[in-house]
mmCIF file of C-alpha atoms in Angstrom:
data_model
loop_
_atom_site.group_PDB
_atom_site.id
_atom_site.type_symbol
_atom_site.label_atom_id
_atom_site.label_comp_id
_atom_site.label_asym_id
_atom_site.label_seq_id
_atom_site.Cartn_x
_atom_site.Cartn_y
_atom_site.Cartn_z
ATOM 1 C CA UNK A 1 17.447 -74.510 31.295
ATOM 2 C CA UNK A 2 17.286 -73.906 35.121
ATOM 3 C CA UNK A 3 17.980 -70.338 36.090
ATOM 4 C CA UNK A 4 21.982 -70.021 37.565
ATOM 5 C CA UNK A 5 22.340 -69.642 40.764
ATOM 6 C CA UNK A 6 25.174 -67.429 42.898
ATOM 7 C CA UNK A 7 25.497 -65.814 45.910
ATOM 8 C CA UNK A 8 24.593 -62.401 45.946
ATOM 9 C CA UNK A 9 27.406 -61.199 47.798
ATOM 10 C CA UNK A 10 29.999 -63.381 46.917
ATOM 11 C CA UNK A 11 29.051 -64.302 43.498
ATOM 12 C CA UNK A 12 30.381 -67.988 43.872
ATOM 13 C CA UNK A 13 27.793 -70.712 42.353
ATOM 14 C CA UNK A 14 26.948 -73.373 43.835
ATOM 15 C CA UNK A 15 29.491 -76.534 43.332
ATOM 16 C CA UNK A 16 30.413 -80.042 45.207
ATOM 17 C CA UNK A 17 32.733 -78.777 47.503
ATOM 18 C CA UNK A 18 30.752 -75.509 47.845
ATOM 19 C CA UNK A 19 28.327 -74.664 51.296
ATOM 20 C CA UNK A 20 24.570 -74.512 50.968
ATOM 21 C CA UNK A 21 22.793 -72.243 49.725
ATOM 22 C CA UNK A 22 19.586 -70.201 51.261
ATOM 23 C CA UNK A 23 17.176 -67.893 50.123
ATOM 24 C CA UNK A 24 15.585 -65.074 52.319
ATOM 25 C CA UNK A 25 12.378 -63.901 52.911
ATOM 26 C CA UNK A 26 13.615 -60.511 51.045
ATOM 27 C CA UNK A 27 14.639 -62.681 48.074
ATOM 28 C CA UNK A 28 17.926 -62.799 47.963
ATOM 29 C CA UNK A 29 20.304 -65.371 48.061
ATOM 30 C CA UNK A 30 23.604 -66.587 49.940
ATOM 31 C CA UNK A 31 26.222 -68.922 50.525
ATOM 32 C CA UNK A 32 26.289 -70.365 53.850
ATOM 33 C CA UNK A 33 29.792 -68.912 54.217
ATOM 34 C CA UNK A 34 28.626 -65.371 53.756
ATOM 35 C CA UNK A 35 25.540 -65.398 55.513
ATOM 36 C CA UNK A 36 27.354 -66.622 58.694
ATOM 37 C CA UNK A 37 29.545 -63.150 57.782
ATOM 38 C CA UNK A 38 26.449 -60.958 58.365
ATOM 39 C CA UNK A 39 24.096 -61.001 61.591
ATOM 40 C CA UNK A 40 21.674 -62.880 62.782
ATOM 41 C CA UNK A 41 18.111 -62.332 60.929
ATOM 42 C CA UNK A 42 19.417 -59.821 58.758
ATOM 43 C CA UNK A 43 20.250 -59.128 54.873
ATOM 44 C CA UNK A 44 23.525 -58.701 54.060
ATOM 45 C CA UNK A 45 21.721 -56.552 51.022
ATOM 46 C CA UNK A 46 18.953 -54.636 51.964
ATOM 47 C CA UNK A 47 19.916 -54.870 56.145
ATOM 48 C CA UNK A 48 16.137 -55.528 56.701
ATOM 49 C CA UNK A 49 14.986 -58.147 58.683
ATOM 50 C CA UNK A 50 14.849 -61.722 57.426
ATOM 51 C CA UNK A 51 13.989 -65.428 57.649
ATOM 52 C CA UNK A 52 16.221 -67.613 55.896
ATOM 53 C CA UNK A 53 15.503 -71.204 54.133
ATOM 54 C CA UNK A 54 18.132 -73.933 53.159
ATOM 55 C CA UNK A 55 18.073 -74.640 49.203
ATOM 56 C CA UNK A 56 17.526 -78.441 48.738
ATOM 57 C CA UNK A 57 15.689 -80.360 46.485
ATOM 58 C CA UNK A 58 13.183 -81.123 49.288
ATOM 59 C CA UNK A 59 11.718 -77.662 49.321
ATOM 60 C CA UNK A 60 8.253 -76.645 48.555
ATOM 61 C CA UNK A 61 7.719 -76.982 44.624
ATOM 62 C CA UNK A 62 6.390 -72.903 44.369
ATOM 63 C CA UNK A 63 10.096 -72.205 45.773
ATOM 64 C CA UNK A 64 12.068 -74.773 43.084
ATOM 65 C CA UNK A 65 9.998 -72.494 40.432
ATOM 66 C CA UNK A 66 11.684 -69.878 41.715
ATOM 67 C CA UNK A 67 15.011 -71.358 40.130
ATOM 68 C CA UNK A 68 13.594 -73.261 37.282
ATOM 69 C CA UNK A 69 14.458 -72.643 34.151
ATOM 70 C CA UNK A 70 10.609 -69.751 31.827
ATOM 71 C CA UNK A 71 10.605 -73.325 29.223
ATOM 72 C CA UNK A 72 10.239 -75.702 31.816
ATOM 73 C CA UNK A 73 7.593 -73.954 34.037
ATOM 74 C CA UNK A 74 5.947 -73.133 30.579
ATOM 75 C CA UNK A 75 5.509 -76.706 29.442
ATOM 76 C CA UNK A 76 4.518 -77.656 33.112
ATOM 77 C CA UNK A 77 1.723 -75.246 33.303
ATOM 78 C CA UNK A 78 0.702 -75.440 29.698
ATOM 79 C CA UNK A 79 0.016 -79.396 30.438
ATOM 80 C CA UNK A 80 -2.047 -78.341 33.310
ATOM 81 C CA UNK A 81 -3.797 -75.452 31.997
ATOM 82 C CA UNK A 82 -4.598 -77.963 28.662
ATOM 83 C CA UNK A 83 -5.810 -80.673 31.093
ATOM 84 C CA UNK A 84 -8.173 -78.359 32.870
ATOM 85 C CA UNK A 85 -9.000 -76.889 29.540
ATOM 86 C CA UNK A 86 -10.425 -80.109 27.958
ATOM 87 C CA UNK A 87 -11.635 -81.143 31.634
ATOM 88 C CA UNK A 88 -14.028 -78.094 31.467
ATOM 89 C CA UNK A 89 -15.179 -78.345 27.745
ATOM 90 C CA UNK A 90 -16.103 -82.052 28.483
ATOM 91 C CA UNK A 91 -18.455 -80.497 30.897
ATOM 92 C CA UNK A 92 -19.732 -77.814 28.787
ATOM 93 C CA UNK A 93 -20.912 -80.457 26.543
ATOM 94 C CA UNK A 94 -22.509 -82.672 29.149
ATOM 95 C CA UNK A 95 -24.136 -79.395 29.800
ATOM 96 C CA UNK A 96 -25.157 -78.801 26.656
ATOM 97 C CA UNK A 97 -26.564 -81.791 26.204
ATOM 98 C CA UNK A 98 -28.947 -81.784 29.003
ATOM 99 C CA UNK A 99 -30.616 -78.659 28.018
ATOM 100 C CA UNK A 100 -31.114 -80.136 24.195
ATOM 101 C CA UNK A 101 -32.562 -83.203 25.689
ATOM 102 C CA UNK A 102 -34.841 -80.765 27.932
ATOM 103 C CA UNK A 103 -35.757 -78.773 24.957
ATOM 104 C CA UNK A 104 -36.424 -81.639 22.918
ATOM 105 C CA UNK A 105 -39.023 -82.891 25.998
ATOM 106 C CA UNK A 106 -40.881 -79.424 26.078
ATOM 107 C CA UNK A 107 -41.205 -78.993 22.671
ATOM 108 C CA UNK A 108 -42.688 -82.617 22.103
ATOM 109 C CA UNK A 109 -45.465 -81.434 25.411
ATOM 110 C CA UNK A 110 -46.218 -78.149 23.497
ATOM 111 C CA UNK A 111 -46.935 -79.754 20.306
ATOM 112 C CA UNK A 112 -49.122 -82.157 22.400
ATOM 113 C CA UNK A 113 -50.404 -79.415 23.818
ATOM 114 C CA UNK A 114 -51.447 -77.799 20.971
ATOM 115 C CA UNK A 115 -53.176 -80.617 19.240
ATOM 116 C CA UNK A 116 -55.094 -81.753 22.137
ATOM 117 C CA UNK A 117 -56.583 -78.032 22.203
ATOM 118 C CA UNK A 118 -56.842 -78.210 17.856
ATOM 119 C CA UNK A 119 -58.750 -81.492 18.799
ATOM 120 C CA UNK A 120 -60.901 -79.528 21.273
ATOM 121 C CA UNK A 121 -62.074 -76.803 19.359
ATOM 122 C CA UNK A 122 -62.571 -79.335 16.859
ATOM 123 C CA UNK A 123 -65.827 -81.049 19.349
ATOM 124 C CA UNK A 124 -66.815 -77.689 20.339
ATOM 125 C CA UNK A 125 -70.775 -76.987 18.713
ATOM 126 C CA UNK A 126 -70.218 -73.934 16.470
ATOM 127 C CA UNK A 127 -72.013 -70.934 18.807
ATOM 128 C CA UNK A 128 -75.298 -69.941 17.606
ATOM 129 C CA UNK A 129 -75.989 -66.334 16.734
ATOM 130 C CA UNK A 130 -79.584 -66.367 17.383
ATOM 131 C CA UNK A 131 -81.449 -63.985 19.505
ATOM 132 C CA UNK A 132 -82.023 -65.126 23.396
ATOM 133 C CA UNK A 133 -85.484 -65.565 23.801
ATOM 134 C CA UNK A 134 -86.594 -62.108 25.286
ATOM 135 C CA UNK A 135 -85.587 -59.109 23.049
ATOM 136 C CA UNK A 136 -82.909 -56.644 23.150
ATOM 137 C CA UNK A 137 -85.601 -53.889 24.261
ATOM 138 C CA UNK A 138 -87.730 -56.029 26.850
ATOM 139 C CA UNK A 139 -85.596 -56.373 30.597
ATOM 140 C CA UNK A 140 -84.030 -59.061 31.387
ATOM 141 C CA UNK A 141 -85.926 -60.073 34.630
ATOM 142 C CA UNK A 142 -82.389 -61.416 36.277
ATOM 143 C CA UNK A 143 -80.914 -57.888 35.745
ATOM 144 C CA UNK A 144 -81.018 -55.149 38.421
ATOM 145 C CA UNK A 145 -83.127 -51.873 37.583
ATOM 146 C CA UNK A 146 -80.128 -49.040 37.327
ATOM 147 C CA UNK A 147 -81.258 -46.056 39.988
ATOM 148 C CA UNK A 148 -82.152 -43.682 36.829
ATOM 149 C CA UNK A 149 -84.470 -46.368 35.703
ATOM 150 C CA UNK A 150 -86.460 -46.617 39.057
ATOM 151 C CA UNK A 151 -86.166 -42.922 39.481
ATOM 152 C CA UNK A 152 -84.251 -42.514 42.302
ATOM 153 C CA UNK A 153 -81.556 -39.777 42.150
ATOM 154 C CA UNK A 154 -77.871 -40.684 40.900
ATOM 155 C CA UNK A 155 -77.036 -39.232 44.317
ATOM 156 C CA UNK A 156 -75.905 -41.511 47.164
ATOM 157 C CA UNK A 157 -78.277 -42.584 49.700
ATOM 158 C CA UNK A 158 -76.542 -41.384 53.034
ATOM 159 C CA UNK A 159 -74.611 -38.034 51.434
ATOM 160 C CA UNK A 160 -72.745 -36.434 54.040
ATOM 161 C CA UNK A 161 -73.964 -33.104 51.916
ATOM 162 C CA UNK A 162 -77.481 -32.039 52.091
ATOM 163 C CA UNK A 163 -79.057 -32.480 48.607
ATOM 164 C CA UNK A 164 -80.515 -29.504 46.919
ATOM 165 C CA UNK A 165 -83.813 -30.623 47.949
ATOM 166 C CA UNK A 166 -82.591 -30.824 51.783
ATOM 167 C CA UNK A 167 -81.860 -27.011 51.502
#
């Protein structure tokens, strides 16, 4: 049920033999008979300052809204919001499965993974736990002597403090 229209100063609706209608930029709306009553650019209502626009059906559709009835702009934008609605879960599931099909890859590498390093521990010789041929008490001859061992003094070589034997 479209909204009823009438001029708000004369009250008359709109009819055949009836003048156009316009709405202005204030929102409210006129006869042509009455708005040629006022001046020019203003509201007969609120006396601001105004732009008018003919009524027709050739105006933009957020303007015939304006006039249309809560049920029909309800059932318009339900069909569009339902449309967009299954639009975006369609893509959601697209989505979705990509990242199984990734998951489903990665998991089949890591299990790869994993028996390719089961398989090599598998070779690997068990490691002995015999002693290295020189004993734990004898030096290694690859090591380096620590200075305590060689006697020299745990103090730095080029102190910027005398040692106690400098003083």
């Amino acid at each position: 049920m479209a909204v009823r229209m009438f001029c708000n100063s004369c009250s008359c609706e709109p009819r055949k033999p009836t003048p156009r209608f316009c709405l202005t930029s204030c929102g409210h709306v006129f006869c042509e008979i009455c708005l040629q009553k006022g001046e020019k650019d203003e509201c007969l209502i609120c006396k601001t300052a105004c732009q008018t626009l003919v009524l027709s059906k050739q105006i933009n559709p957020d303007i015939q809204a304006l006039f249309m009835g809560v049920d029909v702009l309800c059932n318009k934008y339900s069909k569009e919001i339902k449309q967009i609605s299954e639009f975006q879960e369609k893509h959601r599931k697209h989505l979705l499965i990509h990242y199984k099909q990734k998951a489903a890859k990665l998991e089949e590498s890591l299990k790869k993974a994993t028996q390719q390093i089961q398989q090599l521990q598998c070779m690997k010789p068990p490691e002995k736990t015999s002693q290295l041929p020189f004993s734990s008490t004898s030096r290694n001859p690859f090591s380096i002597p620590s200075r305590k061992q060689n006697g020299y003094s745990s103090y730095p070589l080029h102190s910027s403090h005398p040692s106690a034997s400098e003083t």
